[in-house]
Coordinates of C-alpha atoms and ligand atoms in Angstrom, one line a residue:
M15 CA -45.6 67.6 7.2
T16 CA -44.5 64.8 9.6
E17 CA -41.8 63.1 7.4
A18 CA -38.3 62.8 8.7
A19 CA -36.2 65.9 8.0
A20 CA -33.1 65.5 6.0
L21 CA -32.2 69.1 7.0
E22 CA -33.6 71.4 9.5
T23 CA -33.0 74.8 11.1
V24 CA -34.1 75.4 14.6
D25 CA -34.6 79.1 15.5
V26 CA -31.5 80.1 13.5
T27 CA -30.4 83.7 13.7
C28 CA -27.4 85.2 11.8
V29 CA -26.2 88.7 12.7
F30 CA -23.5 90.6 10.8
Q31 CA -21.9 93.7 12.1
V32 CA -22.0 96.3 9.3
S33 CA -19.5 99.2 9.5
Q34 CA -21.2 102.6 9.4
G35 CA -18.0 104.5 8.6
L36 CA -14.8 105.4 10.4
L37 CA -16.3 107.3 13.4
R38 CA -19.7 105.7 13.5
G39 CA -18.9 102.2 14.5
S40 CA -21.0 99.3 13.3
K41 CA -24.6 98.2 13.4
P42 CA -26.1 94.7 13.6
L43 CA -27.8 93.3 10.5
R44 CA -30.0 90.3 11.2
A45 CA -29.8 88.6 7.8
V46 CA -31.7 85.6 9.3
N47 CA -33.9 86.1 12.3
G48 CA -35.2 83.1 14.2
V49 CA -35.9 80.8 11.3
S50 CA -37.1 77.2 11.9
L51 CA -37.5 75.3 8.6
K52 CA -37.7 71.6 7.9
I53 CA -36.7 70.0 4.6
P54 CA -38.2 66.5 4.6
R55 CA -36.2 63.7 3.0
G56 CA -37.0 63.2 -0.7
R57 CA -39.0 66.4 -1.0
V58 CA -38.4 69.8 -2.6
V59 CA -38.8 72.8 -0.4
G60 CA -38.9 76.2 -2.1
L61 CA -37.6 79.3 -0.4
V62 CA -38.8 82.5 -2.0
G63 CA -38.4 86.2 -1.4
E64 CA -36.8 89.3 -2.8
S65 CA -33.1 89.9 -3.0
G66 CA -31.7 90.8 0.4
C67 CA -34.4 88.8 2.3
G68 CA -31.8 86.3 3.7
K69 CA -32.2 83.4 1.3
S70 CA -28.5 83.2 0.4
T71 CA -27.4 83.5 4.0
M72 CA -29.7 80.6 4.8
A73 CA -28.0 78.6 2.0
N74 CA -24.6 79.4 3.4
I75 CA -25.6 78.3 6.9
L76 CA -27.1 75.1 5.6
L77 CA -23.9 74.4 3.6
G78 CA -21.8 74.9 6.7
L79 CA -20.2 78.0 5.1
Q80 CA -21.6 80.4 7.7
R81 CA -22.0 79.8 11.4
P82 CA -25.3 81.0 12.8
S83 CA -25.2 83.4 15.7
S84 CA -27.7 81.3 17.5
G85 CA -30.0 78.3 16.9
D86 CA -29.0 75.0 15.4
V87 CA -28.9 73.2 12.1
L88 CA -29.7 69.5 12.1
Y89 CA -28.6 67.1 9.5
S90 CA -30.9 64.0 9.7
G91 CA -31.7 65.1 13.3
D92 CA -28.0 65.5 14.4
S93 CA -26.6 68.9 15.3
A94 CA -24.3 70.5 12.9
A95 CA -21.9 71.1 15.8
G96 CA -20.9 67.4 15.5
F97 CA -20.0 67.6 11.8
S98 CA -16.8 68.7 10.1
R99 CA -16.9 70.8 6.9
R100 CA -15.9 67.7 5.0
Q101 CA -18.8 65.6 6.5
I102 CA -21.3 68.3 5.7
A103 CA -20.0 68.5 2.1
R104 CA -20.6 64.7 1.7
R105 CA -24.2 65.3 2.6
I106 CA -25.0 68.6 1.1
Q107 CA -23.9 70.1 -2.2
P108 CA -24.8 73.4 -3.9
I109 CA -25.8 74.3 -7.4
F110 CA -25.4 78.0 -7.9
Q111 CA -27.1 80.5 -10.0
D112 CA -24.5 81.5 -12.5
P113 CA -22.7 78.7 -14.3
Y114 CA -20.6 81.3 -16.1
S115 CA -18.9 82.5 -12.9
S116 CA -19.1 79.3 -10.7
L117 CA -16.9 77.3 -13.1
N118 CA -13.2 78.1 -13.2
P119 CA -12.4 79.0 -16.8
T120 CA -8.8 77.8 -16.6
K121 CA -9.8 74.2 -15.6
S122 CA -11.0 71.4 -17.8
I123 CA -14.5 70.0 -17.3
E124 CA -12.9 66.8 -15.9
S125 CA -10.9 68.8 -13.4
I126 CA -14.0 70.9 -12.4
V127 CA -16.3 67.9 -12.0
S128 CA -13.7 65.8 -10.1
Q129 CA -12.8 68.8 -7.8
P130 CA -15.0 67.7 -4.8
L131 CA -13.4 64.2 -4.9
R132 CA -9.9 65.8 -4.8
I133 CA -10.8 68.3 -2.1
H134 CA -12.5 65.8 0.2
N135 CA -10.2 62.9 -0.8
V136 CA -13.0 60.6 -1.8
G137 CA -12.1 57.3 -3.6
A138 CA -8.9 56.4 -5.4
P139 CA -7.5 59.0 -7.8
S140 CA -7.3 56.3 -10.5
E141 CA -11.2 56.1 -10.3
W142 CA -11.9 59.8 -10.6
S143 CA -11.8 60.0 -14.4
A144 CA -14.3 57.1 -14.7
R145 CA -16.6 58.7 -12.1
V146 CA -16.5 62.0 -14.1
G147 CA -17.5 60.0 -17.2
E148 CA -20.4 58.5 -15.4
M149 CA -21.6 61.8 -14.1
L150 CA -21.4 63.4 -17.6
D151 CA -23.7 60.5 -18.7
V152 CA -26.1 61.2 -15.9
V153 CA -26.4 64.9 -16.7
G154 CA -26.8 64.3 -20.4
L155 CA -23.4 65.5 -21.6
P156 CA -21.1 63.6 -24.0
R157 CA -18.0 62.3 -22.4
R158 CA -15.8 64.1 -24.9
V159 CA -16.6 67.4 -23.1
A160 CA -14.4 66.2 -20.2
S161 CA -11.4 67.7 -22.1
S162 CA -13.2 70.9 -22.9
Y163 CA -13.1 74.2 -21.0
P164 CA -16.2 76.2 -19.7
S165 CA -15.8 78.8 -22.5
Q166 CA -16.4 76.1 -25.1
L167 CA -19.8 75.2 -23.7
S168 CA -23.2 76.8 -23.8
G169 CA -24.9 78.1 -20.7
G170 CA -27.1 75.0 -20.4
Q171 CA -24.1 72.7 -20.8
R172 CA -22.2 74.6 -18.1
Q173 CA -25.1 74.3 -15.7
R174 CA -25.1 70.5 -16.4
V175 CA -21.4 70.5 -15.5
A176 CA -22.2 72.3 -12.3
I177 CA -24.9 69.7 -11.5
A178 CA -22.4 66.9 -12.3
R179 CA -19.9 68.5 -9.9
A180 CA -22.6 68.7 -7.2
L181 CA -23.8 65.1 -7.6
I182 CA -20.4 63.4 -7.9
M183 CA -20.2 63.4 -4.1
R184 CA -23.6 61.5 -4.0
P185 CA -25.1 64.0 -1.6
E186 CA -28.4 63.5 0.2
V187 CA -29.4 67.2 -0.1
V188 CA -28.8 69.7 -2.9
I189 CA -29.2 73.4 -2.3
C190 CA -30.3 74.8 -5.7
D191 CA -29.7 78.5 -5.5
E192 CA -31.5 80.2 -8.4
P193 CA -30.4 77.2 -10.7
T194 CA -31.9 78.6 -13.9
S195 CA -32.2 82.3 -13.5
A196 CA -29.0 83.0 -15.6
L197 CA -30.1 80.7 -18.4
D198 CA -32.2 81.4 -21.6
V199 CA -35.8 80.6 -21.1
S200 CA -35.6 77.8 -23.7
V201 CA -32.9 76.1 -21.6
Q202 CA -34.5 76.7 -18.2
S203 CA -37.1 73.9 -18.6
Q204 CA -34.5 71.4 -19.7
I205 CA -32.5 72.1 -16.5
L206 CA -35.5 71.9 -14.3
N207 CA -36.6 68.6 -15.9
L208 CA -33.1 67.3 -15.4
L209 CA -33.2 68.2 -11.7
Q210 CA -36.5 66.5 -11.3
D211 CA -35.2 63.3 -13.0
L212 CA -32.1 63.3 -10.9
K213 CA -34.1 63.7 -7.8
E214 CA -36.0 60.6 -8.5
E215 CA -33.0 58.6 -9.7
F216 CA -30.8 59.4 -6.7
G217 CA -33.5 60.0 -4.1
L218 CA -32.4 63.6 -3.6
T219 CA -33.8 66.2 -1.3
Y220 CA -33.8 69.8 -2.6
L221 CA -33.9 73.2 -1.1
L222 CA -34.9 75.4 -4.1
I223 CA -34.0 79.0 -3.6
S224 CA -35.6 81.3 -6.1
H225 CA -37.3 84.6 -6.6
N226 CA -39.0 83.0 -9.7
L227 CA -42.3 81.8 -8.3
A228 CA -43.2 79.9 -11.6
V229 CA -40.1 77.8 -11.1
V230 CA -41.0 77.1 -7.5
Q231 CA -44.6 76.2 -8.3
H232 CA -43.3 73.8 -10.9
M233 CA -40.8 72.0 -8.6
A234 CA -41.6 72.4 -4.9
D235 CA -43.7 70.3 -2.6
R236 CA -43.7 72.9 0.1
V237 CA -42.9 76.6 0.0
A238 CA -41.5 79.0 2.6
V239 CA -41.8 82.8 1.9
M240 CA -39.0 84.9 3.5
Y241 CA -39.1 88.6 4.2
L242 CA -36.3 90.5 6.0
G243 CA -34.8 87.4 7.6
R244 CA -38.1 85.8 8.7
I245 CA -40.3 83.1 7.3
V246 CA -43.6 84.9 7.0
E247 CA -45.6 82.1 5.4
E248 CA -45.1 78.4 4.8
A249 CA -47.4 75.8 3.4
D250 CA -47.7 72.9 0.9
S251 CA -47.2 74.2 -2.6
D252 CA -50.8 73.8 -3.7
T253 CA -52.1 75.5 -0.6
L254 CA -49.7 78.4 -0.8
F255 CA -50.4 79.1 -4.5
N256 CA -54.2 78.6 -4.3
D257 CA -54.7 80.2 -0.8
P258 CA -51.9 82.7 -0.1
R259 CA -52.6 84.5 3.1
H260 CA -49.7 86.8 4.0
P261 CA -50.0 90.1 2.2
Y262 CA -46.4 89.8 1.1
T263 CA -47.0 86.4 -0.4
R264 CA -50.1 87.8 -2.2
A265 CA -48.0 90.6 -3.6
L266 CA -45.3 88.2 -4.8
L267 CA -47.9 86.0 -6.5
G268 CA -49.3 89.0 -8.2
S269 CA -45.9 89.6 -9.6
V270 CA -45.5 86.3 -11.4
L271 CA -46.8 87.7 -14.7
T272 CA -44.1 90.4 -15.1
P273 CA -43.6 91.8 -18.5
E274 CA -40.0 90.6 -18.6
P275 CA -40.0 86.9 -17.5
R276 CA -36.3 86.5 -18.4
L277 CA -35.4 88.7 -15.4
G278 CA -37.3 86.4 -13.0
V279 CA -37.4 89.4 -10.7
P280 CA -40.8 90.0 -9.2
D281 CA -42.2 93.5 -9.5
T282 CA -44.3 93.4 -6.4
H283 CA -46.1 96.7 -7.1
L284 CA -45.8 97.4 -3.4
G285 CA -44.9 101.0 -3.7
A286 CA -42.6 101.5 -0.8
V287 CA -39.1 100.2 -1.3
F288 CA -37.6 97.2 0.4
P289 CA -36.5 98.5 3.8
N290 CA -32.9 98.8 4.9
P291 CA -32.3 95.6 6.9
I292 CA -29.8 97.4 9.2
D293 CA -32.7 99.7 10.3
P294 CA -35.8 97.6 9.9
P295 CA -39.3 99.1 10.6
P296 CA -40.7 98.5 14.1
G297 CA -43.7 96.2 14.6
C298 CA -44.3 94.1 11.5
T299 CA -41.3 94.8 9.3
F300 CA -43.6 94.6 6.2
H301 CA -45.9 97.3 7.5
P302 CA -44.6 100.2 5.4
R303 CA -45.4 98.2 2.2
C304 CA -48.5 96.4 3.4
P305 CA -51.9 97.2 1.8
D306 CA -53.6 95.6 4.8
C307 CA -51.6 97.4 7.6
M308 CA -53.5 98.0 10.9
A309 CA -52.5 100.2 13.8
I310 CA -51.1 97.2 15.8
C311 CA -48.8 96.3 12.9
R312 CA -46.7 99.5 13.4
S313 CA -45.8 98.7 17.0
E314 CA -46.1 94.9 17.6
P315 CA -44.3 92.2 15.7
P316 CA -46.8 89.4 14.7
R317 CA -46.4 86.0 16.2
P318 CA -46.3 82.9 14.0
A319 CA -49.7 81.1 13.8
S320 CA -50.4 77.7 12.3
D321 CA -53.6 76.5 10.8
G322 CA -52.9 72.8 10.0
G323 CA -49.7 72.9 8.1
H324 CA -50.3 76.4 6.9
K325 CA -48.1 78.8 8.9
T326 CA -48.5 82.6 8.7
E327 CA -46.8 85.4 10.6
C328 CA -49.3 88.3 10.3
H329 CA -51.7 90.0 12.7
L330 CA -54.5 89.2 10.3
Y331 CA -54.0 85.5 11.2
G332 CA -52.7 85.9 14.7
G333 CA -55.6 83.9 16.2
A334 CA -57.0 80.8 14.7
G335 CA -55.9 81.6 11.2
A336 CA -59.1 83.5 10.4
P337 CA -59.2 85.2 7.0
P338 CA -58.9 89.0 6.9
T339 CA -62.1 91.0 7.2
A340 CA -63.1 94.2 5.5
T341 CA -63.3 96.0 8.9
H342 CA -59.6 95.8 9.7
R343 CA -57.9 95.7 6.4
G344 CA -56.1 98.4 4.5
D345 CA -55.7 101.4 6.9
N346 CA -52.1 102.0 5.7
P347 CA -51.8 105.7 4.8
Ligands
LIG18 FE1 -49.6 93.6 6.9 FE2 -50.0 93.8 9.5 FE3 -49.9 91.4 8.4 FE4 -47.7 92.9 8.7 S1 -48.9 92.0 10.3 S2 -48.3 91.7 6.9 S3 -48.5 94.9 8.3 S4 -51.4 93.0 8.0

């Protein structure tokens, strides 16, 4: 993908020191480990993976809420080091998973939606009420809800309020962090359709973070698959869903048809549990769960390889992106 990037990470790593108890000091946890990801302007990039893979840390880094330990974040090509928190907030806004907890129950909808304007001192206070009314129109809510409180609204209405709050700053990029997973199935498609309409209307760029692959397939132009802090596969959406290469991606795709779609949590059927990120396995960190594991996988981390725009980090594709063969697959005990 050669389009200009609205948002980009360059070899970003984020390490947290995690206490091991009073006498045992702390250990480093690499929540994000050398991630380079471009989000082209006007596109939707999906970021998928299980809980704990580093998706939310990535979101916090992109939003300027968390400093990376190394690497850089570029906003339209310019380093984040040159931007204040306020400047980042004008460009990038989040929509979080749970509209029940992300809206202050003691504040009116007008106060909630206008909050970014107040915090960042945008426009004249006398205009804020009118701007809230316009945003309620945009997200399909009647203006009378401005005087309501979150507890008086349905889940779908609350998520529309959260979207209005995000868009009132007229951001270029919206980080949608599991935007529908807390909603009833019947409401999810309405919110996804609203997000798509708003993307066209306002020329938005989305990073869609989700463990619900059906949502990502519906929305995303390009998809990155994250495992233990690394992007292990990245491709255009059609390519990734029709020709998944990394064994982890294949396991995730095999989990789409879970018996409980409301949960949106993939059951990857991988057997071995998700490893402890404080003490990751050597070699390829996916090897204890990988049905295609080879001897080399247990000792050497795979290098990223690119076949056109299809990037894979796996020894099976370490060369020219050759597909796996029967002779070297599946020797995991
Ligand atoms: Fe599986 Fe080896 Fe590829 Fe890792 S590098 S995903 S263990 S085949």
